[in-house]
DNA sequence: ACCTGAACACCGTTCAAGT
DNA sequence: ACCTGAACACCGTTCAAGT
């Protein structure tokens, strides 16, 4: 027997990057982004904080890998092969939107480091449907770029709103407050916002997100070679 | 005479929030987001770190106010009143894109706290042009939402790429590396990315961003009541 | 009312030492 | 090869004490 008793939960096999990323996601989901530190993470993994650095370069890589894990899982869950192209694009966009909304700690960790296979899958899936949809070859790169940037950009902004709502009022409260503020804006200086204020509380963020996808696709299909 | 000589640069008037925000922007622009701490900021302002908290609640509010200051300045500089509606929208979008690109520390600080007048000005300016463009009233809210979300979301993602490029290779280097990686992808599994790889190095992010604006507007104008 | 700056309660990251 | 955990060099934020 060694002097120290074996610690409960001490692993017997080597850590893996996947284990670390999954533990990080568990902390992020249950306690939020502020709770993810190398100390809480190493405690949960029953190891020393320095051990994590053997597998992961730094916190940015950790958050990036966690984000890509969520994206890849969302793509796996969104079964799209048998759908018509436009429906497939809408299904992929919805999957990303819902995944970000369910894991609102996802922020600006959307870069394309090597090994970000989840994002690559989304990129390819969207691009492939544009060919099937009949978007002219000369427009394809721009349409694809607009779509993937829109999807990830808007989903990330929505997630950030959800995160802020979590730590305070509900989303309905926030929209109500915003509608009231815009309704009190000077109608001669802000006629549009003054008018659109009434539509804020009732609207569905997800539906509006998908309406934007349709606008881009409609614009793309109007183009002829 | 007091025992301690008056410190050089000691202010004689009270701090203002505007002074703090401008000093913060100066640090962010010249030394990056990691260099902005309450210690560097209070040193530059010749005050104590706690003094800043008399005027600003916390770092999130500081970064949010700095972001809105940049947006407001960009809107002021982008003279759009005499343009045709579509050109005005393109000018506003370009102004936001360029401002974010020039201040790449702008990240996810895009929320709508009270007093964010810069973002409100962009929102109103875009909305007003949609009326002038003849977008049907029933579509206006969705088209407006798609446009402003696209503009801020894509501009923020581009800024984040610019920030990452700063602390390493150039943007051209990064695009070249990405093109090479995508070019080596299995062409049967990733046909679209394999093909689009060749277009990556030569493309202009700003032009592609504007192409997305046009797609949304074209999609919107195709709708009839 | 506004400022000072030490103190508090943390961080991410490194690294000599272990197995 | 992989892990340990103390140590380093910081942070944001608070607050008693000043003017």
CSV table of C-alpha atoms (C1' of nucleotides) in Angstrom, one decimal:
chain,number,residue,atom,x,y,z
A,1,UNK,CA,0.0,0.0,0.0
A,2,UNK,CA,1.1,3.5,-0.8
A,3,UNK,CA,1.1,6.1,1.9
A,4,UNK,CA,-1.8,8.0,0.4
A,5,UNK,CA,-5.0,6.0,-0.3
A,6,UNK,CA,-6.1,6.0,-3.9
A,7,UNK,CA,-8.3,9.1,-4.4
A,8,UNK,CA,-11.9,8.3,-5.2
A,9,UNK,CA,-12.5,8.9,-8.9
A,10,UNK,CA,-8.9,8.9,-9.8
A,11,UNK,CA,-8.6,7.8,-13.4
A,12,UNK,CA,-6.4,4.8,-14.2
A,13,UNK,CA,-6.1,5.6,-17.9
A,14,UNK,CA,-4.6,8.6,-19.6
A,15,UNK,CA,-6.7,11.7,-20.1
A,16,UNK,CA,-7.9,12.3,-23.6
A,17,UNK,CA,-8.7,15.6,-25.3
A,18,UNK,CA,-12.2,14.4,-25.9
A,19,UNK,CA,-12.7,13.7,-22.2
A,20,UNK,CA,-11.5,17.2,-21.3
A,21,UNK,CA,-13.8,18.8,-23.9
A,22,UNK,CA,-16.8,16.9,-22.7
A,23,UNK,CA,-16.1,17.8,-19.1
A,24,UNK,CA,-15.7,21.4,-20.1
A,25,UNK,CA,-19.1,21.3,-21.9
A,26,UNK,CA,-20.7,19.8,-18.8
A,27,UNK,CA,-19.5,22.7,-16.7
A,28,UNK,CA,-20.4,25.3,-19.3
A,29,UNK,CA,-23.9,24.0,-19.7
A,30,UNK,CA,-24.6,23.6,-16.0
A,31,UNK,CA,-22.8,26.6,-14.5
A,32,UNK,CA,-22.0,29.0,-17.2
A,33,UNK,CA,-18.9,30.3,-18.9
A,34,UNK,CA,-17.7,32.1,-15.7
A,35,UNK,CA,-17.5,28.8,-13.9
A,36,UNK,CA,-15.2,27.1,-16.4
A,37,UNK,CA,-11.7,27.5,-15.0
A,38,UNK,CA,-8.7,25.2,-15.2
A,39,UNK,CA,-9.2,24.6,-11.5
A,40,UNK,CA,-12.9,23.5,-11.6
A,41,UNK,CA,-12.1,21.5,-14.8
A,42,UNK,CA,-9.2,19.7,-13.2
A,43,UNK,CA,-11.2,19.0,-10.1
A,44,UNK,CA,-14.0,17.4,-12.1
A,45,UNK,CA,-11.4,15.4,-14.0
A,46,UNK,CA,-9.7,14.4,-10.7
A,47,UNK,CA,-6.3,15.6,-12.0
A,48,UNK,CA,-4.0,18.6,-11.6
A,49,UNK,CA,-4.6,21.8,-13.5
A,50,UNK,CA,-1.4,21.5,-15.4
A,51,UNK,CA,-2.3,18.1,-16.8
A,52,UNK,CA,-4.9,19.7,-19.1
A,53,UNK,CA,-2.1,21.6,-20.8
A,54,UNK,CA,-0.5,18.4,-21.9
A,55,UNK,CA,-3.6,17.9,-24.2
A,56,UNK,CA,-4.8,21.4,-24.9
A,57,UNK,CA,-2.8,24.5,-25.7
A,58,UNK,CA,-4.8,27.1,-23.8
A,59,UNK,CA,-8.3,28.2,-22.9
A,60,UNK,CA,-9.1,29.6,-26.4
A,61,UNK,CA,-8.4,26.2,-27.9
A,62,UNK,CA,-10.6,24.6,-25.2
A,63,UNK,CA,-13.6,26.8,-25.9
A,64,UNK,CA,-13.1,26.4,-29.7
A,65,UNK,CA,-13.0,22.7,-29.4
A,66,UNK,CA,-16.1,22.7,-27.2
A,67,UNK,CA,-17.9,24.9,-29.7
A,68,UNK,CA,-17.0,22.6,-32.6
A,69,UNK,CA,-18.2,19.6,-30.6
A,70,UNK,CA,-21.6,21.2,-30.3
A,71,UNK,CA,-21.7,22.1,-34.0
A,72,UNK,CA,-20.7,18.6,-35.0
A,73,UNK,CA,-23.4,17.0,-32.7
A,74,UNK,CA,-26.0,19.4,-34.1
A,75,UNK,CA,-25.1,18.3,-37.7
A,76,UNK,CA,-25.3,14.7,-36.8
A,77,UNK,CA,-28.7,15.1,-35.2
A,78,UNK,CA,-30.1,17.1,-38.1
A,79,UNK,CA,-31.0,14.4,-40.6
A,80,UNK,CA,-31.1,16.1,-43.9
A,81,UNK,CA,-30.2,13.7,-46.7
A,82,UNK,CA,-33.6,13.0,-48.1
A,83,UNK,CA,-34.9,16.6,-48.1
A,84,UNK,CA,-35.3,19.0,-51.0
A,85,UNK,CA,-32.4,21.4,-51.1
A,86,UNK,CA,-34.1,24.4,-49.6
A,87,UNK,CA,-35.6,22.3,-46.8
A,88,UNK,CA,-32.2,20.8,-46.1
A,89,UNK,CA,-30.6,24.2,-45.8
A,90,UNK,CA,-33.4,25.3,-43.4
A,91,UNK,CA,-32.9,22.2,-41.4
A,92,UNK,CA,-29.2,22.7,-41.1
A,93,UNK,CA,-29.7,26.4,-40.1
A,94,UNK,CA,-32.3,25.4,-37.6
A,95,UNK,CA,-30.0,22.8,-36.0
A,96,UNK,CA,-27.2,25.4,-35.6
A,97,UNK,CA,-29.5,28.0,-34.2
A,98,UNK,CA,-31.1,25.6,-31.7
A,99,UNK,CA,-27.7,24.2,-30.7
A,100,UNK,CA,-26.3,27.7,-30.0
A,101,UNK,CA,-29.5,28.6,-28.1
A,102,UNK,CA,-29.2,25.5,-25.9
A,103,UNK,CA,-25.5,26.2,-25.2
A,104,UNK,CA,-25.5,30.0,-24.9
A,105,UNK,CA,-21.9,30.1,-23.7
A,106,UNK,CA,-20.9,29.8,-27.4
A,107,UNK,CA,-19.6,33.2,-28.3
A,108,UNK,CA,-16.9,34.3,-30.7
A,109,UNK,CA,-15.2,30.9,-30.8
A,110,UNK,CA,-16.0,30.3,-34.4
A,111,UNK,CA,-12.6,30.4,-36.1
A,112,UNK,CA,-11.4,27.7,-38.4
A,113,UNK,CA,-8.5,26.1,-36.6
A,114,UNK,CA,-7.4,22.7,-37.9
A,115,UNK,CA,-9.6,19.9,-36.7
A,116,UNK,CA,-12.8,21.9,-36.6
A,117,UNK,CA,-14.7,19.3,-38.4
A,118,UNK,CA,-18.2,20.3,-37.3
A,119,UNK,CA,-18.0,23.6,-39.0
A,120,UNK,CA,-16.5,22.0,-42.1
A,121,UNK,CA,-19.5,19.7,-42.3
A,122,UNK,CA,-21.9,22.6,-42.1
A,123,UNK,CA,-20.0,24.5,-44.8
A,124,UNK,CA,-20.0,21.5,-47.1
A,125,UNK,CA,-23.7,20.7,-46.5
A,126,UNK,CA,-24.8,24.2,-47.3
A,127,UNK,CA,-22.6,24.5,-50.4
A,128,UNK,CA,-23.7,21.2,-51.8
A,129,UNK,CA,-27.4,22.2,-51.6
A,130,UNK,CA,-26.7,25.4,-53.5
A,131,UNK,CA,-25.5,23.4,-56.4
A,132,UNK,CA,-28.6,21.2,-56.2
A,133,UNK,CA,-30.8,24.3,-55.9
A,134,UNK,CA,-29.5,25.6,-59.2
A,135,UNK,CA,-27.6,28.7,-58.0
A,136,UNK,CA,-25.5,29.8,-60.9
A,137,UNK,CA,-21.8,28.9,-60.6
A,138,UNK,CA,-20.6,32.5,-60.8
A,139,UNK,CA,-22.8,33.4,-57.8
A,140,UNK,CA,-22.2,30.3,-55.7
A,141,UNK,CA,-19.2,31.4,-53.7
A,142,UNK,CA,-20.9,34.7,-52.6
A,143,UNK,CA,-24.2,33.1,-51.8
A,144,UNK,CA,-22.5,30.3,-49.8
A,145,UNK,CA,-20.5,32.9,-47.9
A,146,UNK,CA,-23.6,35.0,-47.1
A,147,UNK,CA,-25.5,32.0,-45.9
A,148,UNK,CA,-22.8,30.5,-43.6
A,149,UNK,CA,-21.8,33.9,-42.3
A,150,UNK,CA,-25.5,34.7,-41.6
A,151,UNK,CA,-26.2,31.3,-40.0
A,152,UNK,CA,-23.2,31.4,-37.6
A,153,UNK,CA,-23.3,35.2,-37.0
A,154,UNK,CA,-27.0,35.4,-36.2
A,155,UNK,CA,-27.0,32.2,-34.2
A,156,UNK,CA,-24.1,33.5,-32.1
A,157,UNK,CA,-25.8,36.9,-31.5
A,158,UNK,CA,-29.0,35.1,-30.5
A,159,UNK,CA,-27.0,32.9,-28.1
A,160,UNK,CA,-25.4,35.9,-26.6
A,161,UNK,CA,-28.8,37.4,-26.0
A,162,UNK,CA,-30.0,34.2,-24.4
A,163,UNK,CA,-26.9,34.2,-22.1
A,164,UNK,CA,-27.6,37.8,-21.0
A,165,UNK,CA,-31.3,36.9,-20.4
A,166,UNK,CA,-30.3,33.9,-18.3
A,167,UNK,CA,-28.5,36.1,-15.7
A,168,UNK,CA,-31.5,38.4,-15.3
A,169,UNK,CA,-34.9,38.8,-16.7
A,170,UNK,CA,-36.4,36.5,-19.3
A,171,UNK,CA,-36.2,37.2,-23.0
A,172,UNK,CA,-39.9,38.4,-22.9
A,173,UNK,CA,-39.0,40.9,-20.2
A,174,UNK,CA,-36.1,42.2,-22.2
A,175,UNK,CA,-38.1,42.5,-25.4
A,176,UNK,CA,-40.9,44.3,-23.5
A,177,UNK,CA,-38.5,46.8,-22.1
A,178,UNK,CA,-36.9,47.4,-25.5
A,179,UNK,CA,-40.3,47.8,-27.1
A,180,UNK,CA,-41.2,50.4,-24.5
A,181,UNK,CA,-38.0,52.3,-24.9
A,182,UNK,CA,-38.4,52.4,-28.7
A,183,UNK,CA,-42.0,53.3,-28.4
A,184,UNK,CA,-41.0,56.4,-26.4
A,185,UNK,CA,-38.4,57.4,-29.0
A,186,UNK,CA,-39.1,60.7,-30.8
A,187,UNK,CA,-41.3,59.6,-33.7
A,188,UNK,CA,-39.9,62.3,-36.0
A,189,UNK,CA,-36.3,61.3,-35.4
A,190,UNK,CA,-36.9,57.6,-35.2
A,191,UNK,CA,-40.0,56.9,-37.3
A,192,UNK,CA,-39.1,53.3,-38.2
A,193,UNK,CA,-38.1,52.1,-34.8
A,194,UNK,CA,-41.1,53.9,-33.3
A,195,UNK,CA,-43.3,51.9,-35.6
A,196,UNK,CA,-41.5,48.5,-35.4
A,197,UNK,CA,-41.6,48.6,-31.6
A,198,UNK,CA,-45.0,47.1,-31.4
A,199,UNK,CA,-43.9,44.0,-33.3
A,200,UNK,CA,-41.0,43.3,-31.0
A,201,UNK,CA,-42.7,41.5,-28.1
A,202,UNK,CA,-44.7,39.0,-30.2
A,203,UNK,CA,-42.0,37.9,-32.6
A,204,UNK,CA,-40.3,34.6,-32.8
A,205,UNK,CA,-36.5,34.8,-33.1
A,206,UNK,CA,-36.2,31.5,-34.7
A,207,UNK,CA,-38.8,32.2,-37.4
A,208,UNK,CA,-37.2,35.5,-38.1
A,209,UNK,CA,-33.8,33.9,-38.4
A,210,UNK,CA,-35.2,31.4,-41.0
A,211,UNK,CA,-37.0,34.3,-42.8
A,212,UNK,CA,-33.5,35.7,-43.4
A,213,UNK,CA,-32.3,32.4,-44.9
A,214,UNK,CA,-35.2,32.5,-47.3
A,215,UNK,CA,-34.5,36.1,-48.3
A,216,UNK,CA,-30.9,35.2,-49.2
A,217,UNK,CA,-32.0,32.1,-51.1
A,218,UNK,CA,-34.7,34.1,-53.0
A,219,UNK,CA,-32.2,36.7,-53.9
A,220,UNK,CA,-29.8,34.0,-55.1
A,221,UNK,CA,-32.4,32.3,-57.2
A,222,UNK,CA,-33.4,35.5,-58.9
A,223,UNK,CA,-30.0,35.6,-60.5
A,224,UNK,CA,-29.6,34.1,-63.9
A,225,UNK,CA,-26.4,33.3,-65.7
B,1,UNK,CA,3.2,72.8,-0.1
B,2,UNK,CA,1.9,69.4,0.4
B,3,UNK,CA,4.4,66.6,1.2
B,4,UNK,CA,4.0,64.9,-2.1
B,5,UNK,CA,4.6,67.1,-5.2
B,6,UNK,CA,1.6,67.3,-7.6
B,7,UNK,CA,1.8,64.4,-10.0
B,8,UNK,CA,2.4,65.4,-13.6
B,9,UNK,CA,-0.8,64.9,-15.5
B,10,UNK,CA,-3.1,65.0,-12.5
B,11,UNK,CA,-6.5,66.2,-13.7
B,12,UNK,CA,-8.0,69.2,-12.0
B,13,UNK,CA,-11.6,68.5,-13.2
B,14,UNK,CA,-13.8,65.5,-12.5
B,15,UNK,CA,-13.5,62.5,-14.7
B,16,UNK,CA,-16.3,61.9,-17.2
B,17,UNK,CA,-17.6,58.7,-18.7
B,18,UNK,CA,-16.7,60.0,-22.2
B,19,UNK,CA,-13.1,60.6,-21.1
B,20,UNK,CA,-12.9,57.1,-19.8
B,21,UNK,CA,-14.4,55.5,-22.9
B,22,UNK,CA,-12.0,57.5,-25.2
B,23,UNK,CA,-9.0,56.5,-23.1
B,24,UNK,CA,-10.1,52.9,-23.3
B,25,UNK,CA,-10.5,53.1,-27.1
B,26,UNK,CA,-7.0,54.5,-27.4
B,27,UNK,CA,-5.5,51.6,-25.4
B,28,UNK,CA,-7.6,49.0,-27.3
B,29,UNK,CA,-6.6,50.5,-30.7
B,30,UNK,CA,-2.9,50.7,-29.9
B,31,UNK,CA,-2.2,47.7,-27.7
B,32,UNK,CA,-5.2,45.3,-28.1
B,33,UNK,CA,-7.9,44.0,-25.9
B,34,UNK,CA,-5.5,42.1,-23.6
B,35,UNK,CA,-3.8,45.4,-22.7
B,36,UNK,CA,-7.0,47.1,-21.4
B,37,UNK,CA,-7.1,46.6,-17.7
B,38,UNK,CA,-8.4,48.9,-15.0
B,39,UNK,CA,-4.8,49.4,-14.0
B,40,UNK,CA,-3.5,50.5,-17.4
B,41,UNK,CA,-6.6,52.6,-17.9
B,42,UNK,CA,-6.4,54.4,-14.5
B,43,UNK,CA,-2.7,55.0,-15.1
B,44,UNK,CA,-3.4,56.7,-18.4
B,45,UNK,CA,-6.1,58.7,-16.8
B,46,UNK,CA,-3.8,59.6,-13.8
B,47,UNK,CA,-6.3,58.4,-11.3
B,48,UNK,CA,-6.9,55.4,-9.0
B,49,UNK,CA,-8.4,52.2,-10.5
B,50,UNK,CA,-11.4,52.5,-8.2
B,51,UNK,CA,-12.3,55.9,-9.6
B,52,UNK,CA,-13.4,54.4,-12.8
B,53,UNK,CA,-16.1,52.5,-11.0
B,54,UNK,CA,-17.7,55.7,-9.9
B,55,UNK,CA,-18.6,56.4,-13.6
B,56,UNK,CA,-18.9,52.9,-15.1
B,57,UNK,CA,-20.4,49.7,-13.6
B,58,UNK,CA,-17.9,47.1,-14.8
B,59,UNK,CA,-15.7,46.0,-17.7
B,60,UNK,CA,-18.7,44.8,-19.8
B,61,UNK,CA,-20.2,48.2,-19.7
B,62,UNK,CA,-16.9,49.8,-20.6
B,63,UNK,CA,-16.4,47.6,-23.7
B,64,UNK,CA,-20.1,48.1,-24.7
B,65,UNK,CA,-19.8,51.8,-24.5
B,66,UNK,CA,-16.5,51.7,-26.4
B,67,UNK,CA,-18.2,49.7,-29.2
B,68,UNK,CA,-21.2,52.0,-29.4
B,69,UNK,CA,-18.8,55.0,-29.6
B,70,UNK,CA,-17.2,53.4,-32.7
B,71,UNK,CA,-20.5,52.6,-34.3
B,72,UNK,CA,-21.8,56.2,-33.7
B,73,UNK,CA,-18.6,57.7,-35.2
B,74,UNK,CA,-18.9,55.4,-38.2
B,75,UNK,CA,-22.5,56.5,-38.8
B,76,UNK,CA,-21.6,60.1,-38.5
B,77,UNK,CA,-18.8,59.7,-41.0
B,78,UNK,CA,-20.9,57.8,-43.5
B,79,UNK,CA,-22.9,60.6,-45.2
B,80,UNK,CA,-25.9,58.9,-46.7
B,81,UNK,CA,-28.8,61.4,-46.8
B,82,UNK,CA,-28.6,62.2,-50.6
B,83,UNK,CA,-28.2,58.6,-51.8
B,84,UNK,CA,-30.7,56.3,-53.4
B,85,UNK,CA,-32.0,53.8,-50.8
B,86,UNK,CA,-30.0,50.8,-51.9
B,87,UNK,CA,-26.8,52.9,-52.1
B,88,UNK,CA,-27.5,54.3,-48.7
B,89,UNK,CA,-27.9,50.8,-47.2
B,90,UNK,CA,-24.7,49.8,-48.8
B,91,UNK,CA,-22.9,52.9,-47.5
B,92,UNK,CA,-24.1,52.2,-43.9
B,93,UNK,CA,-23.1,48.6,-44.1
B,94,UNK,CA,-19.7,49.5,-45.5
B,95,UNK,CA,-19.2,52.0,-42.7
B,96,UNK,CA,-19.9,49.5,-40.0
B,97,UNK,CA,-17.8,46.8,-41.7
B,98,UNK,CA,-14.8,49.2,-42.0
B,99,UNK,CA,-15.2,50.5,-38.5
B,100,UNK,CA,-15.1,47.0,-37.1
B,101,UNK,CA,-12.2,46.1,-39.2
B,102,UNK,CA,-10.3,49.1,-38.0
B,103,UNK,CA,-11.1,48.4,-34.4
B,104,UNK,CA,-10.9,44.6,-34.3
B,105,UNK,CA,-11.2,44.4,-30.5
B,106,UNK,CA,-14.9,44.7,-31.1
B,107,UNK,CA,-16.3,41.3,-30.3
B,108,UNK,CA,-19.6,40.3,-28.8
B,109,UNK,CA,-20.4,43.7,-27.2
B,110,UNK,CA,-23.3,44.3,-29.4
B,111,UNK,CA,-26.2,44.3,-26.9
B,112,UNK,CA,-28.8,47.0,-26.7
B,113,UNK,CA,-28.2,48.5,-23.2
B,114,UNK,CA,-29.8,51.9,-22.7
B,115,UNK,CA,-27.8,54.7,-24.2
B,116,UNK,CA,-26.4,52.7,-27.1
B,117,UNK,CA,-27.3,55.4,-29.5
B,118,UNK,CA,-24.9,54.4,-32.3
B,119,UNK,CA,-26.6,51.1,-32.9
B,120,UNK,CA,-30.1,52.8,-32.7
B,121,UNK,CA,-29.0,55.2,-35.5
B,122,UNK,CA,-27.9,52.3,-37.7
B,123,UNK,CA,-31.2,50.5,-37.0
B,124,UNK,CA,-33.3,53.5,-37.9
B,125,UNK,CA,-31.3,54.4,-41.0
B,126,UNK,CA,-31.6,50.9,-42.4
B,127,UNK,CA,-35.3,50.6,-41.6
B,128,UNK,CA,-36.1,54.0,-43.1
B,129,UNK,CA,-34.5,53.0,-46.4
B,130,UNK,CA,-36.5,49.8,-46.6
B,131,UNK,CA,-39.6,51.9,-46.6
B,132,UNK,CA,-38.2,54.1,-49.4
B,133,UNK,CA,-37.1,51.0,-51.3
B,134,UNK,CA,-40.7,49.8,-51.4
B,135,UNK,CA,-40.3,46.6,-49.3
B,136,UNK,CA,-43.9,45.5,-48.5
B,137,UNK,CA,-45.0,46.4,-45.0
B,138,UNK,CA,-45.7,42.8,-44.1
B,139,UNK,CA,-42.1,41.8,-44.9
B,140,UNK,CA,-40.4,44.9,-43.5
B,141,UNK,CA,-39.7,43.7,-39.9
B,142,UNK,CA,-38.2,40.4,-41.1
B,143,UNK,CA,-36.1,42.1,-43.9
B,144,UNK,CA,-34.9,44.7,-41.4
B,145,UNK,CA,-34.0,42.1,-38.9
B,146,UNK,CA,-32.1,40.0,-41.4
B,147,UNK,CA,-30.1,43.1,-42.6
B,148,UNK,CA,-29.1,44.5,-39.3
B,149,UNK,CA,-28.3,41.0,-37.9
B,150,UNK,CA,-26.2,40.2,-41.0
B,151,UNK,CA,-24.4,43.6,-40.9
B,152,UNK,CA,-23.4,43.4,-37.3
B,153,UNK,CA,-22.9,39.6,-37.2
B,154,UNK,CA,-20.7,39.4,-40.2
B,155,UNK,CA,-18.8,42.6,-39.4
B,156,UNK,CA,-18.0,41.2,-35.9
B,157,UNK,CA,-16.9,37.9,-37.3
B,158,UNK,CA,-14.6,39.6,-39.8
B,159,UNK,CA,-13.2,41.8,-37.1
B,160,UNK,CA,-12.5,38.7,-35.0
B,161,UNK,CA,-10.6,37.2,-38.0
B,162,UNK,CA,-8.7,40.4,-38.3
B,163,UNK,CA,-7.8,40.3,-34.6
B,164,UNK,CA,-6.5,36.7,-34.9
B,165,UNK,CA,-4.5,37.7,-38.0
B,166,UNK,CA,-2.9,40.6,-36.2
B,167,UNK,CA,-1.3,38.3,-33.6
B,168,UNK,CA,0.2,36.0,-36.2
B,169,UNK,CA,0.3,35.7,-39.9
B,170,UNK,CA,-1.5,38.1,-42.3
B,171,UNK,CA,-5.0,37.5,-43.6
B,172,UNK,CA,-3.5,36.4,-46.9
B,173,UNK,CA,-1.4,33.7,-45.2
B,174,UNK,CA,-4.4,32.4,-43.3
B,175,UNK,CA,-6.5,32.2,-46.4
B,176,UNK,CA,-3.7,30.5,-48.3
B,177,UNK,CA,-3.4,27.9,-45.5
B,178,UNK,CA,-7.1,27.4,-45.4
B,179,UNK,CA,-7.3,27.0,-49.2
B,180,UNK,CA,-4.5,24.4,-49.1
B,181,UNK,CA,-6.3,22.5,-46.3
B,182,UNK,CA,-9.6,22.5,-48.2
B,183,UNK,CA,-7.9,21.6,-51.4
B,184,UNK,CA,-6.5,18.4,-49.8
B,185,UNK,CA,-9.9,17.4,-48.4
B,186,UNK,CA,-11.3,14.2,-49.8
B,187,UNK,CA,-13.1,15.4,-53.0
B,188,UNK,CA,-15.8,12.7,-52.7
B,189,UNK,CA,-16.7,13.7,-49.1
B,190,UNK,CA,-16.2,17.4,-49.5
B,191,UNK,CA,-16.8,18.2,-53.2
B,192,UNK,CA,-18.0,21.7,-52.6
B,193,UNK,CA,-15.2,22.9,-50.3
B,194,UNK,CA,-12.7,21.1,-52.6
B,195,UNK,CA,-13.9,23.2,-55.5
B,196,UNK,CA,-14.4,26.5,-53.6
B,197,UNK,CA,-10.9,26.3,-52.2
B,198,UNK,CA,-9.3,27.9,-55.3
B,199,UNK,CA,-11.5,31.0,-54.9
B,200,UNK,CA,-10.5,31.6,-51.3
B,201,UNK,CA,-7.1,33.4,-51.7
B,202,UNK,CA,-8.2,36.0,-54.2
B,203,UNK,CA,-11.5,37.1,-52.8
B,204,UNK,CA,-12.3,40.4,-51.1
B,205,UNK,CA,-14.1,40.1,-47.7
B,206,UNK,CA,-15.6,43.5,-48.1
B,207,UNK,CA,-17.0,42.9,-51.5
B,208,UNK,CA,-18.4,39.5,-50.4
B,209,UNK,CA,-20.0,41.1,-47.4
B,210,UNK,CA,-21.7,43.6,-49.7
B,211,UNK,CA,-22.8,40.9,-52.0
B,212,UNK,CA,-24.7,39.4,-49.1
B,213,UNK,CA,-26.5,42.7,-48.5
B,214,UNK,CA,-27.6,42.7,-52.2
B,215,UNK,CA,-28.8,39.1,-51.9
B,216,UNK,CA,-31.1,40.0,-49.0
B,217,UNK,CA,-32.4,43.1,-50.7
B,218,UNK,CA,-33.0,41.3,-54.0
B,219,UNK,CA,-34.9,38.6,-52.1
B,220,UNK,CA,-36.9,41.3,-50.3
B,221,UNK,CA,-37.8,43.1,-53.5
B,222,UNK,CA,-39.0,39.9,-55.1
B,223,UNK,CA,-41.8,39.8,-52.6
B,224,UNK,CA,-45.1,41.4,-53.6
B,225,UNK,CA,-48.0,42.1,-51.3
C,1,DA,C1',-19.5,64.1,-4.9
C,2,DC,C1',-15.6,62.1,-6.3
C,3,DC,C1',-11.1,60.0,-5.8
C,4,DT,C1',-7.3,56.9,-3.7
C,5,DG,C1',-5.0,52.7,-3.7
C,6,DA,C1',-4.5,48.8,-0.7
C,7,DA,C1',-6.8,44.5,-0.2
C,8,DC,C1',-9.6,40.5,-1.6
C,9,DA,C1',-10.6,36.7,-4.1
C,10,DC,C1',-9.7,35.1,-7.7
C,11,DC,C1',-7.5,33.9,-12.7
C,12,DG,C1',-4.5,31.4,-16.9
C,13,DT,C1',-0.2,29.4,-17.4
C,14,DT,C1',4.3,27.5,-16.3
C,15,DC,C1',7.4,24.2,-14.7
C,16,DA,C1',10.4,21.5,-11.5
C,17,DA,C1',9.5,17.4,-9.6
C,18,DG,C1',7.4,13.1,-9.7
C,19,DT,C1',5.6,8.2,-11.7
D,1,DA,C1',4.7,9.9,-21.7
D,2,DC,C1',1.9,11.8,-18.7
D,3,DC,C1',0.6,13.9,-14.3
D,4,DT,C1',1.1,16.9,-9.9
D,5,DG,C1',0.3,21.1,-7.7
D,6,DA,C1',2.8,24.9,-5.9
D,7,DA,C1',4.3,29.3,-7.7
D,8,DC,C1',4.2,33.3,-10.8
D,9,DA,C1',2.3,37.1,-12.7
D,10,DC,C1',-1.4,38.8,-13.1
D,11,DC,C1',-6.8,40.1,-13.1
D,12,DG,C1',-11.8,42.7,-11.9
D,13,DT,C1',-13.9,44.6,-8.2
D,14,DT,C1',-14.6,46.5,-3.5
D,15,DC,C1',-14.3,49.7,0.1
D,16,DA,C1',-12.4,52.3,4.1
D,17,DA,C1',-10.3,56.3,4.1
D,18,DG,C1',-9.4,60.6,2.2
D,19,DT,C1',-10.5,65.6,-0.1
